[in-house]
Coordinates of C-alpha atoms in Angstrom, one line a residue:
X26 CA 142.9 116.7 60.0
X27 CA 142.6 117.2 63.5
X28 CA 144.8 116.6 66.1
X29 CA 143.7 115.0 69.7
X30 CA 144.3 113.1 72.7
X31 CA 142.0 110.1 71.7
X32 CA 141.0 108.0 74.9
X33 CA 137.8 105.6 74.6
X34 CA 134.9 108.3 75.5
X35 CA 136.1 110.8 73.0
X36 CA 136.3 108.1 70.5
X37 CA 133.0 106.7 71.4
X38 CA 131.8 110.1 71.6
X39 CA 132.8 111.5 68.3
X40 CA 129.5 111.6 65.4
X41 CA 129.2 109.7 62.3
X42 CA 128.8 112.4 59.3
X43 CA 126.0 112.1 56.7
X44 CA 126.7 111.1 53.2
X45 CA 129.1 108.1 54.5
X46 CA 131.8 111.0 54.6
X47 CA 134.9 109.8 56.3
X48 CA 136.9 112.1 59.0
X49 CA 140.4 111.7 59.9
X50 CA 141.7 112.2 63.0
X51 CA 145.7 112.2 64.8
X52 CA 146.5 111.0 68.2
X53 CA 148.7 113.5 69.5
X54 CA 150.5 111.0 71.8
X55 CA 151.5 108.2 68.7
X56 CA 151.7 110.7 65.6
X57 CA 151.7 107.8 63.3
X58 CA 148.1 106.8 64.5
X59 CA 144.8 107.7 62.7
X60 CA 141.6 107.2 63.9
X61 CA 138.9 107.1 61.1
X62 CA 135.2 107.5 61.2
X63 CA 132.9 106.9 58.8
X64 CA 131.0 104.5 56.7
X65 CA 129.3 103.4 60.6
X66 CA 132.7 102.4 61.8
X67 CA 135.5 103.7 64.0
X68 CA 138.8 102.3 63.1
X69 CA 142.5 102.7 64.2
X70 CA 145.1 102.7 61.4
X71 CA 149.2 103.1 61.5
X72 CA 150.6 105.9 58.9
X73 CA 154.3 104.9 58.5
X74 CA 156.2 108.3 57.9
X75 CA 159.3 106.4 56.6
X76 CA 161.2 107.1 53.5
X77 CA 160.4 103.8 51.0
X78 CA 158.0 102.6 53.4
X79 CA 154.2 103.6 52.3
X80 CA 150.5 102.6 52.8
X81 CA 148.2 102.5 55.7
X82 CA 147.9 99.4 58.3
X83 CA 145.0 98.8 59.9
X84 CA 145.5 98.2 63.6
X85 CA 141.6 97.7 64.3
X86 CA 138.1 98.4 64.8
X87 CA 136.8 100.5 67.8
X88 CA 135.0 98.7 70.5
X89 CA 136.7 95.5 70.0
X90 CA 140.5 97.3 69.8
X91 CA 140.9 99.7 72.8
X92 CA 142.3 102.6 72.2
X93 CA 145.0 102.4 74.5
X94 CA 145.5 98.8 72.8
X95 CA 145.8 100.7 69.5
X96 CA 148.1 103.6 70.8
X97 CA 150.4 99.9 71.9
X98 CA 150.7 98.4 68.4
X99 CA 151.1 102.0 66.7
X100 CA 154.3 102.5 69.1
X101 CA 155.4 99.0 68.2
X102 CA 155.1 99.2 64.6
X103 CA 157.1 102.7 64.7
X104 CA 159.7 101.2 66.6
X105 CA 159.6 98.3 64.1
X106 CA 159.2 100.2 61.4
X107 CA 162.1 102.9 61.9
X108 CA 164.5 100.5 62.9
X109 CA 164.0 98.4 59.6
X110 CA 164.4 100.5 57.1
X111 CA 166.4 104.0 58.8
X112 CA 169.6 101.6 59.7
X113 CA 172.5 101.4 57.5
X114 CA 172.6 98.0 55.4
X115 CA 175.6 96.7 57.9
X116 CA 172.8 96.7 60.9
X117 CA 169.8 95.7 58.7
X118 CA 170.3 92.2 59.2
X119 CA 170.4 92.5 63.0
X120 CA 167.3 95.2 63.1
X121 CA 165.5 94.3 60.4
X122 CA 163.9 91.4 62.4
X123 CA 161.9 93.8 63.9
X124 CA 159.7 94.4 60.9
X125 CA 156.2 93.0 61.9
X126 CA 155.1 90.6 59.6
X127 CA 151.9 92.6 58.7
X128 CA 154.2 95.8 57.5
X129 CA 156.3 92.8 55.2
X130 CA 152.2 91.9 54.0
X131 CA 151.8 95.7 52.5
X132 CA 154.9 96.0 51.2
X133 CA 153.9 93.0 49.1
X134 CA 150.0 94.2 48.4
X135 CA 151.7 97.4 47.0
X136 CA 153.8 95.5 44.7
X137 CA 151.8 92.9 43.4
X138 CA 150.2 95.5 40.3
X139 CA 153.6 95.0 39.3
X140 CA 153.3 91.2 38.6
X141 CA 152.9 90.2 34.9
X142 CA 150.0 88.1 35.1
X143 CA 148.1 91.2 37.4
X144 CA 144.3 90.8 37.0
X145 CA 143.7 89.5 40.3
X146 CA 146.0 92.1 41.8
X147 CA 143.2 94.1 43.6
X148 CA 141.6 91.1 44.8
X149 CA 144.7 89.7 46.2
X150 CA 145.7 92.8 48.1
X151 CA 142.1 92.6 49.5
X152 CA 142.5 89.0 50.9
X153 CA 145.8 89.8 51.9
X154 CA 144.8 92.9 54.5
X155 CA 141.6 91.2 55.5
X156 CA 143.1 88.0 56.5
X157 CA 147.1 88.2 57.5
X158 CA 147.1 91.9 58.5
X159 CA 143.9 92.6 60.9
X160 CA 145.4 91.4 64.3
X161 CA 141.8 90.5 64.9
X162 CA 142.1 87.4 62.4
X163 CA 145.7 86.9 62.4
X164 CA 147.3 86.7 66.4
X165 CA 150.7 87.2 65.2
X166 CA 149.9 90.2 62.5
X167 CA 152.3 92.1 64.5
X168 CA 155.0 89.5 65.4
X169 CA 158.7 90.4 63.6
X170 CA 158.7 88.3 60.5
X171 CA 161.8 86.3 61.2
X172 CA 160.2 84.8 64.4
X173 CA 157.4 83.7 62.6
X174 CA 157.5 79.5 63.4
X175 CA 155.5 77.0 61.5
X176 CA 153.6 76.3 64.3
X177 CA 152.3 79.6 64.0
X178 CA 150.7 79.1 60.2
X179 CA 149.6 76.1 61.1
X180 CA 147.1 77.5 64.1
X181 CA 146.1 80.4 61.7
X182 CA 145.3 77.8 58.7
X183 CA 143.6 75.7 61.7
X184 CA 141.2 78.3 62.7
X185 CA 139.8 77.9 59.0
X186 CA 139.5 74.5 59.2
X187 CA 135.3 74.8 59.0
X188 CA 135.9 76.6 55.9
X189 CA 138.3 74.5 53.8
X190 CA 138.6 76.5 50.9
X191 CA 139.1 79.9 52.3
X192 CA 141.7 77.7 54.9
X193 CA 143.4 76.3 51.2
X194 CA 144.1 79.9 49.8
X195 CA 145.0 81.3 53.3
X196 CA 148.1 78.7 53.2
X197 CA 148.8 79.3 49.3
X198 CA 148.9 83.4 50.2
X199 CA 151.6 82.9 53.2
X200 CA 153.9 80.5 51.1
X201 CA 153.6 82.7 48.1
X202 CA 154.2 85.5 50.2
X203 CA 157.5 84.0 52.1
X204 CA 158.8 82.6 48.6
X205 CA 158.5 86.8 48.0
X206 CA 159.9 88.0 51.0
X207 CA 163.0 85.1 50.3
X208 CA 164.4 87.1 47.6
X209 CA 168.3 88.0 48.2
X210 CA 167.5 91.6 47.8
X211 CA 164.8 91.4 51.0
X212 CA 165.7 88.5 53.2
X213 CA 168.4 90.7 54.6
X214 CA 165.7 94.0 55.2
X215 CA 163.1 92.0 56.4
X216 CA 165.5 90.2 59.0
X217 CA 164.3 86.5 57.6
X218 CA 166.8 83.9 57.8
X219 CA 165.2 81.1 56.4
X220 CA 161.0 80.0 54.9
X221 CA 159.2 78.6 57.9
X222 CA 156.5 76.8 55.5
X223 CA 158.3 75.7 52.8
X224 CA 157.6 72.1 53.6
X225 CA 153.7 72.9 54.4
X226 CA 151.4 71.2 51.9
X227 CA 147.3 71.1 52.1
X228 CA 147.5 67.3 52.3
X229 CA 150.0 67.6 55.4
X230 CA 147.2 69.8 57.0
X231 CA 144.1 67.7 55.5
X232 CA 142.2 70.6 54.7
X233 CA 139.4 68.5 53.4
X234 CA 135.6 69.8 53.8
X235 CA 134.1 68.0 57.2
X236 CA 130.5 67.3 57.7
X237 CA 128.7 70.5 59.7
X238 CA 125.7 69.4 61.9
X239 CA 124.8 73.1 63.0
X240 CA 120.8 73.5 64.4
X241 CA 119.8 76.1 65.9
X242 CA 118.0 75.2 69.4
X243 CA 114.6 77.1 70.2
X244 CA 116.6 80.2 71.7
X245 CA 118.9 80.5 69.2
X246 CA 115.5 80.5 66.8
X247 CA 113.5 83.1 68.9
X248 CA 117.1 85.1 69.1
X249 CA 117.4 85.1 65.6
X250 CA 113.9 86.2 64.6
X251 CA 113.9 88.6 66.9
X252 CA 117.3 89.8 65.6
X253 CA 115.7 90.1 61.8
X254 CA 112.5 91.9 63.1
X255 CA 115.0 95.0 64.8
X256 CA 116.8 95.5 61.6
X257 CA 116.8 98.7 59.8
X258 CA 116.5 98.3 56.2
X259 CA 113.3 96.7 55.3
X260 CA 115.1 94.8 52.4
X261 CA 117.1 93.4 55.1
X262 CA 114.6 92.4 57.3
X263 CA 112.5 91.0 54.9
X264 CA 115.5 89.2 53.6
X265 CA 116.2 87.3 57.1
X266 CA 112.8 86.6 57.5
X267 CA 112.0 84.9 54.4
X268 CA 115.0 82.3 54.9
X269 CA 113.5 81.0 57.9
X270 CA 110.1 81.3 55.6
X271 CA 111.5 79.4 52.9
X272 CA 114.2 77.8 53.6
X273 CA 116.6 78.4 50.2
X274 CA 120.1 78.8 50.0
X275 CA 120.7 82.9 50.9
X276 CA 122.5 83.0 47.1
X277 CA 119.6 81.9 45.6
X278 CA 117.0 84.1 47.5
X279 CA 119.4 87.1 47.2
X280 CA 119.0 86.7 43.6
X281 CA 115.3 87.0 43.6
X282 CA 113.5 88.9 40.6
X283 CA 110.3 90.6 40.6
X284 CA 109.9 89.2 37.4
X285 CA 109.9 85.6 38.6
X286 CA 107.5 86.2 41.1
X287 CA 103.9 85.6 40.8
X288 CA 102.4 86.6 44.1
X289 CA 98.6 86.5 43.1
X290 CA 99.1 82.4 42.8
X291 CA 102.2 82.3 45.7
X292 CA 104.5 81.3 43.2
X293 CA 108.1 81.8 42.5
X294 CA 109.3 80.6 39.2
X295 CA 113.2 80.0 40.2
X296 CA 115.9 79.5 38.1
X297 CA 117.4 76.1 38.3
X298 CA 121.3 75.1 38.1
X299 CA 123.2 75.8 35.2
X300 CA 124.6 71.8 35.7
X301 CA 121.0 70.5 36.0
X302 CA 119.4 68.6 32.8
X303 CA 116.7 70.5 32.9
X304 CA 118.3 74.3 33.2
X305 CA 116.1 75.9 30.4
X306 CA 112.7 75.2 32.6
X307 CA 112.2 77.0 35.8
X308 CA 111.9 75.5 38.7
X309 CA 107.8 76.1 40.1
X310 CA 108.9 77.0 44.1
X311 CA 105.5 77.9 46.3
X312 CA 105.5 80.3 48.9
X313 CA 103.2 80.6 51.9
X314 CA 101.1 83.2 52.7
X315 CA 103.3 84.7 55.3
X316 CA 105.9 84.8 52.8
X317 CA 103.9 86.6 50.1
X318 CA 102.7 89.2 52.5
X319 CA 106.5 89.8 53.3
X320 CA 106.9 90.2 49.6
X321 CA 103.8 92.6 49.0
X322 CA 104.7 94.8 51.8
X323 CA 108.2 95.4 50.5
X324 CA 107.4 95.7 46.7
X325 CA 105.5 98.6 48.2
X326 CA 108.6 100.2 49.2
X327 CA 110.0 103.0 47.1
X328 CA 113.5 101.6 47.3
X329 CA 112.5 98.1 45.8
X330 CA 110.2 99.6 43.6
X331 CA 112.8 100.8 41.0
X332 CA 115.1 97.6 41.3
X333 CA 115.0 94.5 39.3
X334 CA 116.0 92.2 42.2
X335 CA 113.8 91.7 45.6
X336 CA 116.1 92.8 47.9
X337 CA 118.6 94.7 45.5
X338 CA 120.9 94.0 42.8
X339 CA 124.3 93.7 45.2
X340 CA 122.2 91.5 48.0
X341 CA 124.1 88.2 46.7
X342 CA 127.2 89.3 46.8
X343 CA 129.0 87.1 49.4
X344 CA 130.3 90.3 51.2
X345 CA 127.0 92.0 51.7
X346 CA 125.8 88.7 52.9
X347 CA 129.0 88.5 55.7
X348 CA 128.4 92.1 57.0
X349 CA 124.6 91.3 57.1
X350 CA 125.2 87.8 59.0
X351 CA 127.3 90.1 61.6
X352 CA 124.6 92.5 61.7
X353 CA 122.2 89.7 62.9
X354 CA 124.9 87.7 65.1
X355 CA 125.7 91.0 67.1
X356 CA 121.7 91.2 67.8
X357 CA 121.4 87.8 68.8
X358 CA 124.3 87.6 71.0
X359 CA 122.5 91.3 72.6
X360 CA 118.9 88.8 73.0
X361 CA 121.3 85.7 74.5
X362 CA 122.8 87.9 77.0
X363 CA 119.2 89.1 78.2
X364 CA 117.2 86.0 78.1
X365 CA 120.0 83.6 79.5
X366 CA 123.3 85.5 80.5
X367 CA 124.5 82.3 82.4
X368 CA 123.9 79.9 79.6
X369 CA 127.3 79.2 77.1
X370 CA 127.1 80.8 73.8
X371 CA 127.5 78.1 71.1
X372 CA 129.8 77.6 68.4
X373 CA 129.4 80.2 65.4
X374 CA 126.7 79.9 62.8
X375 CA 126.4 80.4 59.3
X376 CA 123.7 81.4 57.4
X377 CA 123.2 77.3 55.6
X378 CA 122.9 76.3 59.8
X379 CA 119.5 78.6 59.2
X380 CA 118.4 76.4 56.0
X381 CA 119.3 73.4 58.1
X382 CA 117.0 74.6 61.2
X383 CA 114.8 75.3 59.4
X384 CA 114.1 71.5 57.8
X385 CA 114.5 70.1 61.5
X386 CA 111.8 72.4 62.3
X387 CA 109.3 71.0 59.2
X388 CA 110.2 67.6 60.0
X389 CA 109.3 68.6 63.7
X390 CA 105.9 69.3 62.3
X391 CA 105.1 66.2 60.9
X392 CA 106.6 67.4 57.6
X393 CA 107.9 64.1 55.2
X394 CA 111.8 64.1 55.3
X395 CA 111.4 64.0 51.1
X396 CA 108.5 67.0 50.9
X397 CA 110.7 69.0 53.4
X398 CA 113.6 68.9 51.0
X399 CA 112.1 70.2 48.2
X400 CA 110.1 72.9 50.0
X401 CA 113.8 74.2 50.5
X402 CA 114.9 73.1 47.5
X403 CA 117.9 70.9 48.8
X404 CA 116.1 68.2 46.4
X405 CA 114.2 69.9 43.5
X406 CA 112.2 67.2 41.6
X407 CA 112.0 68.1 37.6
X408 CA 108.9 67.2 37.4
X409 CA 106.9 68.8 40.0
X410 CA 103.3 67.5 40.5
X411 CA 100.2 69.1 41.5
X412 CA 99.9 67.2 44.6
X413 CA 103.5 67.6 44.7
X414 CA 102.8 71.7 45.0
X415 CA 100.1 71.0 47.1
X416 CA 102.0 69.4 49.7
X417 CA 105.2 71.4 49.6
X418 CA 102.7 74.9 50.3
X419 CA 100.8 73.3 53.5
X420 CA 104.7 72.6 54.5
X421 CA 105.9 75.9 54.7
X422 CA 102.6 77.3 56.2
X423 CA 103.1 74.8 59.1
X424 CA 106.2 76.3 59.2
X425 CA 105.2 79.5 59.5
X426 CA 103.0 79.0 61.8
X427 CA 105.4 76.9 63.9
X428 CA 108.0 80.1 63.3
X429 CA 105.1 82.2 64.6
X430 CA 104.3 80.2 68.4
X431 CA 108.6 80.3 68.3
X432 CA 108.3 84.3 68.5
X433 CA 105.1 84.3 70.7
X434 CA 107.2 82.1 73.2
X435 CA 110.1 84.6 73.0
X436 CA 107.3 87.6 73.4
X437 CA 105.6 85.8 76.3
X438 CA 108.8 85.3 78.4
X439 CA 109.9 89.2 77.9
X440 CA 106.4 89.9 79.6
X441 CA 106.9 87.6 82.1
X442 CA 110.2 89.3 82.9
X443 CA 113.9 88.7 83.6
X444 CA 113.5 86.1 86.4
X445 CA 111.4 84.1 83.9
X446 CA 113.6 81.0 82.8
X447 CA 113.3 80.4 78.6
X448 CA 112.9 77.0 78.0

C-alpha cells in the first residue's frame, strides 16, 4: 500500500484500474486514513489501529467529501477513538463520551453474526453503514454517542418522511441499536448515560405514506431524455428510454424476458400480479414502434444476446435501479445547469415521478384518462379488447412522437446557443 500526501488534485488525478481492481492508498499526515479507488469510485475510509477496536468506517466519497474534510473527521475519530477504549476503566466514563456514534454503529454490525436468530445479519450491517454511518445521510454520524438528543433522530427519521417505510426501519435500527449499546457492560465505554428514544414510537412521528404529486415540467423531460441518450451501456439506455416509451413501473420492465416478447406483432405478453384473479393469463401489453426498434437494436447486442432478461438478469434489483437513477440525476442536474443555471432545481425525483409524467404527457395529447392508464398498466383490464389494443398502441405512438418534438425542442435551443431562453 502506498503511502502519500493526498490533497484534492492528486486524488482527482489518480487512475481507475481495469478489471474493477481496487488500490489502497495511506495519507501520510492522518495514518488511520485510506483512500480507496476502484469500482469507478474514490472513497475515504478511517482504519482504527486500536486494540479491541476493528473494522473500517467510511468517512466518504471523493468529490462530494473534500479531502481536507476527510483528513478532519479521520483526526477526530482517532482522537475519539483512542480516548475510548486506551483509558483505564476509572476514566472511561468521563472519555468514553467521545466515541462517535458511527464507531458505536460498527461495533454493533460486527456483532450482530453473533445473534441467535442471524439470517438477516448481513443485511442489517448493510442498512446499518449505508444509513447511520455515511456522514452524508446521517449529519450527526460523527457526533459522541452520549450527546446524541432526540431531537436529533427525529430530523434524521424526518428526512425519510417521503419514504415511509425505509423512515419505519431507520427508527426501529437506532432504538434497537441504543437498547444494545444500554447494556451495563457498554453504557460505561461508550460514555451513554441514559436512551434518548426510548419513548419514540412510529405513531408519535406519523410515519404514514403521503400522497406524491411529482411531474416532471418540459425541461426536466428534455433533461432527462437527454440524460438516457449519453449513457454508456446500451442496456441502460435502452432501459431509460423505454420507461418514458412505455410507461410501466421500472420493476416490471426490469424484469422483461425475451421470451415474452413478440416484436414482429409489437407485443409484450407481461406477467400479471401474483394477487390478481386472473394471474395464470398474461397480460397482452402493446408497444409502439419506437419502442420495438429500441428492443431490436439491443437484442442485436452481444451482451443481451446470451441473457434471458432484456436488460439483464440483476436489472430489477432495487439497488442497481438506485445507482442507475443517480447515474441519470447527476446528467440532468449537468443539462439543468447549462440550459437554465439561474432557475431553482426542484425537489428530488424518483423513477414512479417518470411513469407519472409520462400519463400527464398522454393525457396532454388528447389521450382518454382510462386508455392512458392501461397503456401504462396503472389499470390493466382482464379482458383486453381488440379495440381496446387498438387504442392503447396509437396512445403510446402519440407519445412517442410527443417524446420526440420534447427532444427536438431541447436540440433546437442548444443550436440556438446559450443566450437562448428554454421555454
Amino acid at each position: 500500500m502506498q503511502k502519500i500526501h493526498l490533497t484534492d488534485d492528486i486524488v482527482r488525478s489518480l487512475p481507475f484500474t481495469a478489471l474493477g481492481r481496487r488500490v489502497h492508498f495511506a495519507d501520510t499526515t492522518v495514518e488511520n486514513m485510506r483512500l480507496v479507488v476502484g469500482g469507478g469510485r474514490k472513497a475515504f475510509y478511517f482504519v482504527p489501529d486500536q486494540p479491541g477496536i476493528s473494522g473500517i468506517l467510511r468517512i466518504g466519497e471523493y468529490p462530494e467529501t473534500a479531502t481536507e474534510t476527510a483528513r478532519e473527521v479521520a483526526t477526530r475519530l482517532k482522537k475519539a477513538v483512542s480516548g475510548g477504549v486506551a483509558n483505564p476503566p476509572e476514566q472511561s466514563e468521563q472519555l468514553a463520551h467521545s466515541l462517535p456514534f458511527a464507531a458505536v454503529v460498527e461495533l454493533q454490525a460486527q456483532q450482530l453474526h453473533l445473534r441467535r436468530h442471524n439470517r438477516s445479519a448481513d443485511k442489517d450491517a448493510k442498512f446499518l453503514k449505508r444509513y447511520l454511518i455515511d456522514p452524508s445521510v446521517n449529519p450527526w454520524a460523527l457526533k459522541p454517542i452520549g450527546m446524541v438528543a432526540a431531537t436529533d433522530v427525529v430530523n434524521l427519521i424526518y428526512s425519510m418522511r417521503d419514504r415511509p417505510a425505509l423512515a419505519r426501519t431507520c427508527l426501529s435500527k437506532v432504538k434497537a441499536l441504543f437498547n444494545w449499546a444500554m447494556h451495563p457492560s457498554r453504557r460505561v465505554e461508550f460514555g451513554l448515560p441514559a436512551n434518548p428514544v426510548s419513548d419514540i414510537t412510529p405513531r408519535m412521528l406519523d410515519l404514514r405514506p403521503r400522497w406524491r404529486d411529482r411531474h416532471f415540467s418540459e425541461l426536466e423531460m428534455r433533461a432527462y431524455l437527454a440524460a438516457a441518450d449519453r449513457l454508456e451501456k446500451p442496456s441502460q439506455r435502452v432501459f431509460c428510454q423505454a420507461l418514458t416509451l412505455t410507461g410501466q413501473r421500472p420493476l416490471d420492465l426490469g424484469m422483461m424476458r425475451w421470451s415474452e416478447l413478440n416484436l414482429d406483432k409489437g407485443i409484450w405478453m407481461k406477467p400479471r400480479d401474483r394477487d390478481s384473479l386472473y394471474s395464470n393469463t398474461p397480460e397482452i401489453t402493446p408497444l409502439s414502434e419506437r419502442t420495438v426498434s429500441l428492443l431490436l437494436s439491443l437484442r442485436c447486442g452481444t451482451s443481451s444476446a446470451v441473457d434471458e432478461y432484456v436488460f439483464g438478469s440483476d436489472f430489477a434489483s432495487r439497488g442497481k435501479l438506485a445507482r442507475l437513477r443517480g447515474m441519470v440525476d447527476r446528467r440532468m442536474s449537468d443539462y439543468l445547469r447549462g440550459a437554465a443555471p439561474t432557475r431553482p432545481r426542484g425537489e428530488p425525483w424518483r423513477w414512479h415521478d417518470v411513469r407519472r409524467s409520462v400519463i400527464e404527457i398522454l393525457m396532454e395529447a388528447g389521450t382518454p384518462v382510462e386508455i392512458a392508464r392501461r397503456a401504462t398498466g396503472s389499470a390493466p383490464d382482464p379482458m383486453t379488447s381488440t379495440t381496446a389494443l387498438r387504442s392503447i398502441r396509437e396512445a403510446l405512438d402519440r407519445l412517442a412522437l410527443a417524446l420526440n418534438e420534447i427532444r427536438q425542442d431541447g436540440e433546437r435551443d442548444d443550436e440556438d446557443g446559450p443566450g437562448h431562453s428554454p421555454g
